[in-house]
Coordinates of C-alpha atoms and ligand atoms in Angstrom, one line a residue:
M1 CA -28.3 -12.9 23.4
H2 CA -31.0 -11.2 21.4
S3 CA -28.8 -9.2 18.9
F4 CA -26.7 -10.5 16.0
P5 CA -23.3 -11.3 17.5
H6 CA -20.3 -9.6 16.1
E7 CA -17.8 -12.0 14.5
I8 CA -15.4 -11.9 17.4
V9 CA -17.9 -13.2 19.9
G10 CA -17.4 -16.6 18.3
A11 CA -13.6 -16.5 18.8
P12 CA -12.1 -18.8 21.4
G13 CA -12.3 -17.4 24.9
I14 CA -13.8 -14.1 23.9
G15 CA -17.3 -13.0 24.8
L16 CA -19.3 -9.9 24.3
L17 CA -18.1 -7.2 26.7
T18 CA -20.9 -5.3 28.5
L19 CA -19.7 -1.8 29.3
T20 CA -21.6 0.5 31.7
R21 CA -19.8 3.8 32.1
G22 CA -16.9 5.9 30.8
E23 CA -14.7 8.8 31.6
G24 CA -12.0 10.3 29.4
V25 CA -10.1 7.5 27.7
Y26 CA -11.4 4.9 30.1
V27 CA -14.6 2.7 30.2
W28 CA -15.8 0.2 32.8
D29 CA -17.5 -3.1 32.5
V30 CA -20.4 -4.5 34.5
E31 CA -17.9 -6.1 37.0
G32 CA -16.2 -2.8 37.5
K33 CA -13.0 -3.6 35.5
R34 CA -11.5 -0.6 33.8
Y35 CA -10.3 -0.6 30.2
F36 CA -8.3 1.9 28.1
D37 CA -10.4 2.7 25.0
A38 CA -7.5 2.5 22.6
Y39 CA -9.7 2.7 19.5
S40 CA -12.1 5.5 20.8
G41 CA -15.1 3.0 20.6
L42 CA -14.9 2.6 16.8
S43 CA -12.7 5.7 16.1
V44 CA -15.6 7.8 17.3
V45 CA -15.2 9.1 20.9
G46 CA -12.8 11.9 20.2
V47 CA -13.5 14.2 23.1
G48 CA -13.6 11.3 25.5
H49 CA -16.3 9.6 27.5
G50 CA -18.5 11.1 30.1
R51 CA -18.8 14.7 28.8
T52 CA -21.8 15.9 30.6
E53 CA -21.7 19.2 28.7
I54 CA -22.8 17.3 25.5
A55 CA -25.4 15.3 27.4
E56 CA -26.9 18.6 28.8
A57 CA -27.0 20.3 25.4
A58 CA -28.8 17.2 23.9
A59 CA -31.2 17.0 26.8
A60 CA -32.0 20.7 26.6
Q61 CA -32.8 20.4 22.9
M62 CA -34.9 17.3 23.6
K63 CA -37.0 19.2 26.2
Q64 CA -37.4 22.2 24.0
L65 CA -38.2 20.5 20.6
A66 CA -37.2 16.9 20.0
F67 CA -38.2 16.6 16.3
V68 CA -39.5 18.3 13.3
S69 CA -40.3 17.0 9.9
P70 CA -37.4 17.4 7.6
V71 CA -39.8 18.0 4.7
G72 CA -40.1 21.8 4.6
C73 CA -39.0 22.3 8.2
T74 CA -35.7 22.8 10.1
T75 CA -34.5 24.0 13.5
P76 CA -32.0 26.6 14.6
V77 CA -29.5 24.0 15.8
T78 CA -29.6 22.2 12.4
V79 CA -29.0 25.4 10.5
E80 CA -26.2 26.4 13.0
L81 CA -24.5 23.0 12.6
A82 CA -24.6 23.3 8.8
S83 CA -23.0 26.7 8.8
K84 CA -20.4 25.5 11.4
L85 CA -19.5 22.6 9.1
A86 CA -19.3 25.0 6.1
S87 CA -16.9 27.2 8.0
I88 CA -14.5 24.4 8.9
A89 CA -14.7 22.4 5.6
P90 CA -12.1 23.1 3.0
G91 CA -12.6 25.5 0.1
D92 CA -16.1 26.2 -1.0
L93 CA -17.7 23.0 0.5
N94 CA -20.6 25.0 1.9
R95 CA -23.8 23.0 1.5
V96 CA -24.7 20.1 3.9
F97 CA -27.1 17.2 3.7
F98 CA -27.6 15.5 7.1
S99 CA -28.3 11.8 7.6
N100 CA -27.7 9.3 10.4
S101 CA -24.7 7.1 9.7
G102 CA -21.4 6.9 7.8
S103 CA -22.9 4.5 5.3
E104 CA -25.8 7.0 4.6
A105 CA -23.4 9.9 4.2
V106 CA -21.5 7.9 1.6
E107 CA -24.8 6.8 0.0
M108 CA -25.9 10.4 -0.3
A109 CA -22.5 11.4 -1.7
L110 CA -22.9 8.8 -4.5
A111 CA -26.6 9.8 -5.1
I112 CA -25.6 13.5 -5.3
A113 CA -22.7 12.7 -7.7
K114 CA -25.0 10.7 -10.0
Q115 CA -27.8 13.3 -10.0
Y116 CA -25.3 16.2 -10.4
H117 CA -24.3 14.8 -13.8
Y118 CA -27.9 13.9 -14.7
N119 CA -29.1 17.4 -14.0
R120 CA -26.4 18.8 -16.2
G121 CA -27.5 16.6 -19.1
E122 CA -24.7 13.9 -18.7
R123 CA -27.1 11.1 -18.0
D124 CA -24.7 8.2 -18.5
R125 CA -22.3 9.2 -15.7
K126 CA -23.2 6.5 -13.1
K127 CA -20.1 4.4 -12.5
V128 CA -17.8 5.1 -9.5
I129 CA -14.1 4.4 -9.1
C130 CA -13.2 2.9 -5.7
R131 CA -10.2 1.2 -4.2
I132 CA -9.7 -2.5 -3.5
G133 CA -9.7 -3.1 0.2
S134 CA -11.5 0.1 1.2
Y135 CA -14.5 0.3 3.5
H136 CA -17.3 2.7 2.8
G137 CA -20.3 1.2 4.5
Q138 CA -22.9 -1.6 4.1
T139 CA -26.2 -0.2 2.9
A140 CA -27.7 -2.0 -0.1
G141 CA -30.9 -1.6 -1.9
A142 CA -33.5 0.6 0.0
E143 CA -34.0 3.0 -2.9
T144 CA -34.0 0.1 -5.4
V145 CA -37.3 -1.0 -3.8
T146 CA -38.7 2.5 -3.4
R147 CA -41.4 3.9 -5.7
H148 CA -40.2 4.6 -9.2
S149 CA -41.4 8.2 -9.5
I150 CA -38.4 9.7 -7.7
R151 CA -35.7 7.4 -8.8
P152 CA -34.7 8.2 -12.4
P153 CA -32.0 10.8 -11.7
R154 CA -30.0 8.2 -9.8
E155 CA -30.7 5.1 -11.8
P156 CA -29.3 2.5 -12.3
L157 CA -29.2 2.3 -8.5
G158 CA -26.7 -0.5 -8.3
I159 CA -23.7 1.6 -9.3
G160 CA -21.0 0.1 -11.5
A161 CA -18.2 0.1 -9.0
I162 CA -14.7 0.1 -10.7
P163 CA -12.2 -1.2 -8.2
V164 CA -8.6 0.0 -8.6
Q165 CA -5.5 -0.6 -6.5
G166 CA -5.1 1.5 -3.4
V167 CA -1.9 3.0 -1.9
D168 CA 0.6 0.6 -0.3
C169 CA 4.2 1.9 -0.2
Y170 CA 5.2 -1.0 2.0
L171 CA 4.0 -3.8 -0.2
C172 CA 3.3 -2.1 -3.5
P173 CA 0.8 -4.1 -5.6
Y174 CA 2.8 -2.9 -8.7
E175 CA 6.1 -3.8 -7.1
K176 CA 7.3 -0.3 -7.4
T177 CA 9.2 2.0 -5.0
Y178 CA 8.3 5.5 -4.0
P179 CA 9.4 8.1 -5.1
D180 CA 10.7 6.5 -8.4
C181 CA 7.2 5.2 -9.0
N182 CA 5.9 8.8 -9.4
V183 CA 2.6 7.6 -7.7
Y184 CA 1.9 5.0 -10.4
C185 CA -1.0 3.7 -8.3
A186 CA -2.8 7.1 -8.9
R187 CA -1.6 7.6 -12.5
S188 CA -2.7 4.1 -13.5
I189 CA -6.3 5.1 -12.7
E190 CA -6.4 7.0 -16.1
A191 CA -6.3 3.7 -17.9
Y192 CA -9.4 2.5 -16.0
I193 CA -11.1 5.8 -16.9
H194 CA -10.5 5.2 -20.6
A195 CA -11.4 1.5 -20.4
E196 CA -14.7 2.3 -18.7
H197 CA -15.4 5.4 -20.8
P198 CA -14.9 8.8 -19.1
E199 CA -18.4 10.0 -20.0
M200 CA -19.9 7.1 -18.0
I201 CA -18.0 7.8 -14.7
A202 CA -19.7 9.9 -12.1
A203 CA -17.1 9.9 -9.3
I204 CA -13.9 8.7 -7.6
I205 CA -14.4 7.8 -4.0
A206 CA -11.5 7.3 -1.5
E207 CA -10.6 7.9 2.1
P208 CA -7.8 10.4 2.4
I209 CA -6.1 7.9 4.7
S210 CA -7.7 4.5 4.8
T211 CA -7.6 2.4 8.0
A212 CA -9.4 -0.5 6.3
N213 CA -6.9 -0.4 3.6
G214 CA -3.8 -0.6 5.9
G215 CA -3.6 3.0 7.2
Y216 CA -1.1 4.1 4.5
V217 CA -0.6 7.9 4.3
P218 CA -0.4 8.5 0.6
P219 CA 2.2 10.9 -0.8
V220 CA 0.8 14.4 -1.4
E221 CA 1.1 13.8 -5.2
Y222 CA -1.3 10.9 -4.9
W223 CA -4.3 13.0 -4.1
Q224 CA -3.2 15.8 -6.4
T225 CA -3.1 13.3 -9.2
L226 CA -6.7 12.1 -8.4
R227 CA -7.8 15.8 -8.4
K228 CA -6.2 16.4 -11.8
L229 CA -7.7 13.3 -13.3
C230 CA -11.2 14.3 -12.0
D231 CA -10.8 17.8 -13.4
R232 CA -9.6 16.5 -16.8
F233 CA -12.4 14.0 -17.2
G234 CA -15.3 15.9 -15.6
I235 CA -15.5 13.4 -12.7
L236 CA -16.5 14.4 -9.1
L237 CA -14.0 13.6 -6.3
I238 CA -15.5 12.2 -3.1
A239 CA -13.5 12.2 0.1
D240 CA -14.9 9.6 2.6
E241 CA -14.0 11.4 5.8
V242 CA -16.4 9.3 7.9
L243 CA -13.5 8.3 10.1
N244 CA -10.7 10.8 9.1
G245 CA -12.9 13.8 9.5
L246 CA -13.1 16.3 12.4
G247 CA -9.8 15.9 14.1
R248 CA -8.6 12.3 13.9
T249 CA -5.7 13.0 11.6
G250 CA -4.5 16.1 13.4
K251 CA -6.4 18.4 11.0
W252 CA -10.1 19.1 10.7
F253 CA -10.3 17.0 7.6
G254 CA -7.8 14.4 6.4
I255 CA -7.8 15.8 2.9
E256 CA -6.2 19.0 4.2
H257 CA -2.9 17.1 4.4
F258 CA -2.8 16.9 0.6
G259 CA -3.6 20.4 -0.5
V260 CA -6.6 19.5 -2.6
V261 CA -10.3 20.4 -2.4
P262 CA -12.7 17.5 -3.1
D263 CA -16.1 18.1 -4.5
I264 CA -18.0 16.1 -1.9
I265 CA -17.1 15.1 1.7
A266 CA -18.9 12.4 3.7
T267 CA -18.3 12.6 7.5
S268 CA -19.8 11.2 10.6
K269 CA -18.0 9.6 13.5
H270 CA -16.3 12.6 15.2
L271 CA -19.3 14.9 14.5
T272 CA -20.9 14.1 17.8
C273 CA -18.1 11.8 19.1
G274 CA -20.7 9.2 19.6
Y275 CA -23.0 11.1 21.9
A276 CA -25.8 10.8 19.3
P277 CA -25.9 9.4 15.7
I278 CA -25.5 11.8 12.8
S279 CA -23.6 12.2 9.6
A280 CA -23.2 14.9 7.0
T281 CA -22.5 15.0 3.2
I282 CA -20.9 18.4 2.4
V283 CA -20.7 19.6 -1.2
R284 CA -19.1 22.4 -3.1
D285 CA -21.2 25.4 -4.3
K286 CA -21.0 24.2 -7.9
V287 CA -22.4 20.8 -7.0
Y288 CA -25.2 22.4 -5.0
D289 CA -26.0 24.8 -7.9
A290 CA -26.9 21.9 -10.2
F291 CA -29.9 21.1 -7.8
T292 CA -31.3 24.6 -8.0
K293 CA -32.6 24.7 -11.6
G294 CA -36.3 24.2 -11.0
I295 CA -38.5 21.5 -9.7
D296 CA -37.0 18.7 -11.9
S297 CA -33.5 19.3 -10.6
L298 CA -34.4 18.9 -6.9
F299 CA -32.7 16.2 -4.8
A300 CA -35.8 14.1 -4.0
V301 CA -34.1 12.1 -1.3
G302 CA -35.3 12.1 2.2
S303 CA -34.0 11.1 5.6
T304 CA -36.6 11.1 8.4
F305 CA -34.0 11.6 11.2
G306 CA -31.4 13.5 9.1
G307 CA -30.5 16.7 10.8
H308 CA -32.1 15.5 14.0
P309 CA -32.2 18.5 16.4
V310 CA -31.0 16.5 19.4
S311 CA -28.0 15.1 17.4
C312 CA -27.3 18.6 16.0
A313 CA -27.3 20.1 19.5
A314 CA -24.9 17.3 20.7
A315 CA -22.6 18.0 17.6
L316 CA -22.4 21.7 18.3
A317 CA -21.5 21.1 22.0
N318 CA -19.0 18.5 20.9
L319 CA -17.3 20.8 18.2
A320 CA -17.2 23.6 20.8
I321 CA -15.2 21.3 23.1
I322 CA -12.9 20.2 20.3
E323 CA -12.2 23.9 19.6
R324 CA -12.0 25.1 23.2
E325 CA -9.6 22.4 24.2
G326 CA -7.5 22.5 21.0
L327 CA -8.1 18.7 20.4
V328 CA -7.3 18.8 16.7
E329 CA -3.9 20.2 17.6
N330 CA -3.6 17.8 20.5
A331 CA -4.3 14.9 18.0
A332 CA -1.4 16.2 15.8
R333 CA 1.0 16.6 18.8
M334 CA 0.1 13.3 20.6
G335 CA 0.1 11.6 17.2
E336 CA 3.8 12.5 16.7
Y337 CA 4.5 11.3 20.3
L338 CA 2.7 8.0 19.7
M339 CA 4.4 7.4 16.4
A340 CA 7.9 8.0 18.0
K341 CA 7.0 5.5 20.8
L342 CA 5.8 2.8 18.4
K343 CA 8.5 3.1 15.6
P344 CA 11.1 1.1 17.6
L345 CA 8.8 -1.9 17.5
V346 CA 10.0 -2.4 13.9
E347 CA 13.5 -3.1 15.3
T348 CA 12.6 -4.9 18.5
N349 CA 9.6 -7.1 17.6
P350 CA 10.1 -9.9 15.1
I351 CA 6.6 -9.7 13.6
V352 CA 6.3 -6.0 13.3
G353 CA 7.1 -5.0 9.7
D354 CA 6.0 -1.4 9.6
V355 CA 4.5 1.3 11.8
R356 CA 2.7 4.1 10.1
G357 CA 0.0 6.7 10.5
I358 CA -0.8 10.4 11.0
G359 CA -2.4 12.2 13.9
L360 CA -4.1 9.7 16.2
M361 CA -4.5 7.1 13.5
T362 CA -1.7 4.6 13.7
S363 CA -1.3 1.1 12.3
I364 CA 1.2 -1.6 13.3
Q365 CA 1.6 -4.0 10.4
F366 CA 2.5 -7.7 11.1
V367 CA 4.6 -9.8 8.7
K368 CA 5.7 -13.4 8.7
D369 CA 9.1 -12.6 7.4
K370 CA 10.5 -9.0 7.7
R371 CA 13.3 -9.4 5.2
T372 CA 10.9 -10.4 2.4
R373 CA 7.9 -8.5 3.8
T374 CA 5.9 -11.7 3.5
P375 CA 2.4 -11.1 5.0
F376 CA 0.6 -13.7 7.1
T377 CA -2.1 -15.6 5.2
F378 CA -5.7 -14.4 5.8
A379 CA -6.4 -17.3 8.3
E380 CA -3.1 -16.7 10.2
A381 CA -3.7 -12.9 10.3
R382 CA -7.2 -13.4 11.6
M383 CA -6.1 -15.8 14.4
L384 CA -3.3 -13.4 15.3
G385 CA -5.7 -10.5 15.4
V386 CA -8.1 -12.4 17.7
R387 CA -5.2 -13.4 20.0
I388 CA -3.9 -9.8 20.3
H389 CA -7.4 -8.6 20.9
G390 CA -7.9 -11.2 23.7
I391 CA -4.6 -10.6 25.4
L392 CA -5.1 -6.8 25.4
R393 CA -8.6 -7.1 26.6
Q394 CA -7.4 -9.2 29.6
M395 CA -4.8 -6.5 30.2
G396 CA -7.5 -3.8 30.2
I397 CA -6.9 -2.3 26.7
L398 CA -9.7 -2.3 24.1
V399 CA -8.8 -2.5 20.4
P400 CA -10.8 -4.0 17.5
H401 CA -9.7 -7.4 16.2
S402 CA -7.7 -6.8 13.1
F403 CA -6.4 -8.7 10.1
G404 CA -2.7 -8.3 9.7
A405 CA -2.4 -4.9 11.3
L406 CA -3.2 -3.4 14.7
A407 CA -4.8 0.0 14.6
L408 CA -4.5 2.3 17.6
H409 CA -6.9 5.3 17.5
P410 CA -7.0 6.7 21.1
P411 CA -9.4 9.6 21.9
L412 CA -8.3 13.0 20.7
C413 CA -8.0 14.2 24.3
V414 CA -5.4 11.5 25.2
T415 CA -2.3 12.7 27.2
R416 CA 1.4 11.7 27.0
E417 CA 1.1 9.6 30.2
Q418 CA -1.9 7.8 28.8
I419 CA -0.1 7.1 25.6
D420 CA 2.8 5.7 27.7
E421 CA 0.4 3.4 29.5
M422 CA -1.3 2.2 26.2
V423 CA 2.0 1.6 24.4
A424 CA 3.5 -0.3 27.4
G425 CA 0.5 -2.7 27.2
V426 CA 0.7 -3.1 23.4
E427 CA 4.5 -3.8 23.6
T428 CA 3.9 -6.6 26.2
A429 CA 1.0 -8.1 24.2
L430 CA 3.0 -8.1 20.9
R431 CA 6.0 -9.6 22.7
M432 CA 3.8 -12.4 23.9
V433 CA 2.3 -13.2 20.5
A434 CA 5.7 -13.0 18.7
G435 CA 6.7 -15.8 21.1
Ligands
LIG501 N1 -16.8 5.0 5.7 C1 -15.7 4.7 6.5 C2 -14.4 5.2 6.0 C3 -15.9 4.1 7.7 O1 -14.8 3.8 8.5 C4 -17.2 3.6 8.0 C5 -17.4 2.9 9.3 N2 -16.4 2.3 9.9 C6 -18.2 3.9 7.2 C7 -18.0 4.6 6.0 C8 -19.6 3.4 7.5 O2 -20.1 4.1 8.6 P1 -21.3 3.5 9.5 O3 -20.8 2.3 10.2 O4 -21.6 4.6 10.5 O5 -22.5 3.3 8.6

């Protein structure tokens, strides 16, 4: 073992799985055992494994021109991918900054938000409202130790994160009930804005539907309230679509379910469906315009491999498959089918408290006591997650280990028969752990 082990490797009876090939929704390990990839790698492999069309597009680009400096140069595939993204992104989100991972796309979204305000003369707007329990990545610090000359528009670099409660209509942190609550979880953010001073807040960041935060699908008014708060207080709205984006939720972008246009979108995973790393930060025209007011307004942030031609070629081939095979629509249709198959677990399995989701993003929530909706403690939930992961792996179904909820995100190309196969395995595993 020469790499850092992921946490689960240390769990009893579970070792690192070495996979060698894949086709469609299946992958095979070194010993030839087949697994159903019920989480699309890490909610990535939307078009399925083994798509030679994408490999060929990437190889052709690599043979023709593998790399150019991103400083002052670009390539036709990079330009084509940017305009493709502009055409499918909502509203006037027309300008794209490419980087290599979801974390970087989020990092760029935060940097752009801070410098947008700086360029417009609002130099104190540096804090960002986020939601407790969300996941947006793990980069920390590279620009902090980078030379001073280019940093000021984004300083201080450690943002003042203002964590607020997220959306949880099953176990509401405010002990309220929808719709009587009138989305108090969103309305209550106004108090944080006042407490932290509106003129010091750069952005609100949230995933349209957050898996890390339990997979709750917020009521439409939730996002509309966030949009209104941002407009009222001059704050930018960032949608983290690293996981939601490009088909997973049954629409091109998760935010489309809520009828609002964010100012910035960060996206990554389904952009190449894992065939090569890439991410994109897409901004509205008005955000971009703030960076076109002369040399001092430029976004002096680089990414050596951002917009890498090989990744862009892979992304274009991948998006062509998604469109040609109607995989966004398939995610919506198969998502409804999957939800209908999982819902009965709430009645039949003693530890399943709730089943929720949208498109091919579903979460099965476990509780100790259904009547009182008492969750498992962190330690119990962790052990349960490891057990479920282990049992399913033995049965030939791959899922991430989870804390308190099991997320199923099969590839966007999944069929009804394959969903039947996956759900049958999950039902058996959950019966076993419920004892
Ligand atoms: N945002 C969200 C919503 C994510 O799910 C993830 C990764 N799971 C990230 C950001 C970070 O992406 P990456 O791991 O590619 O840096």
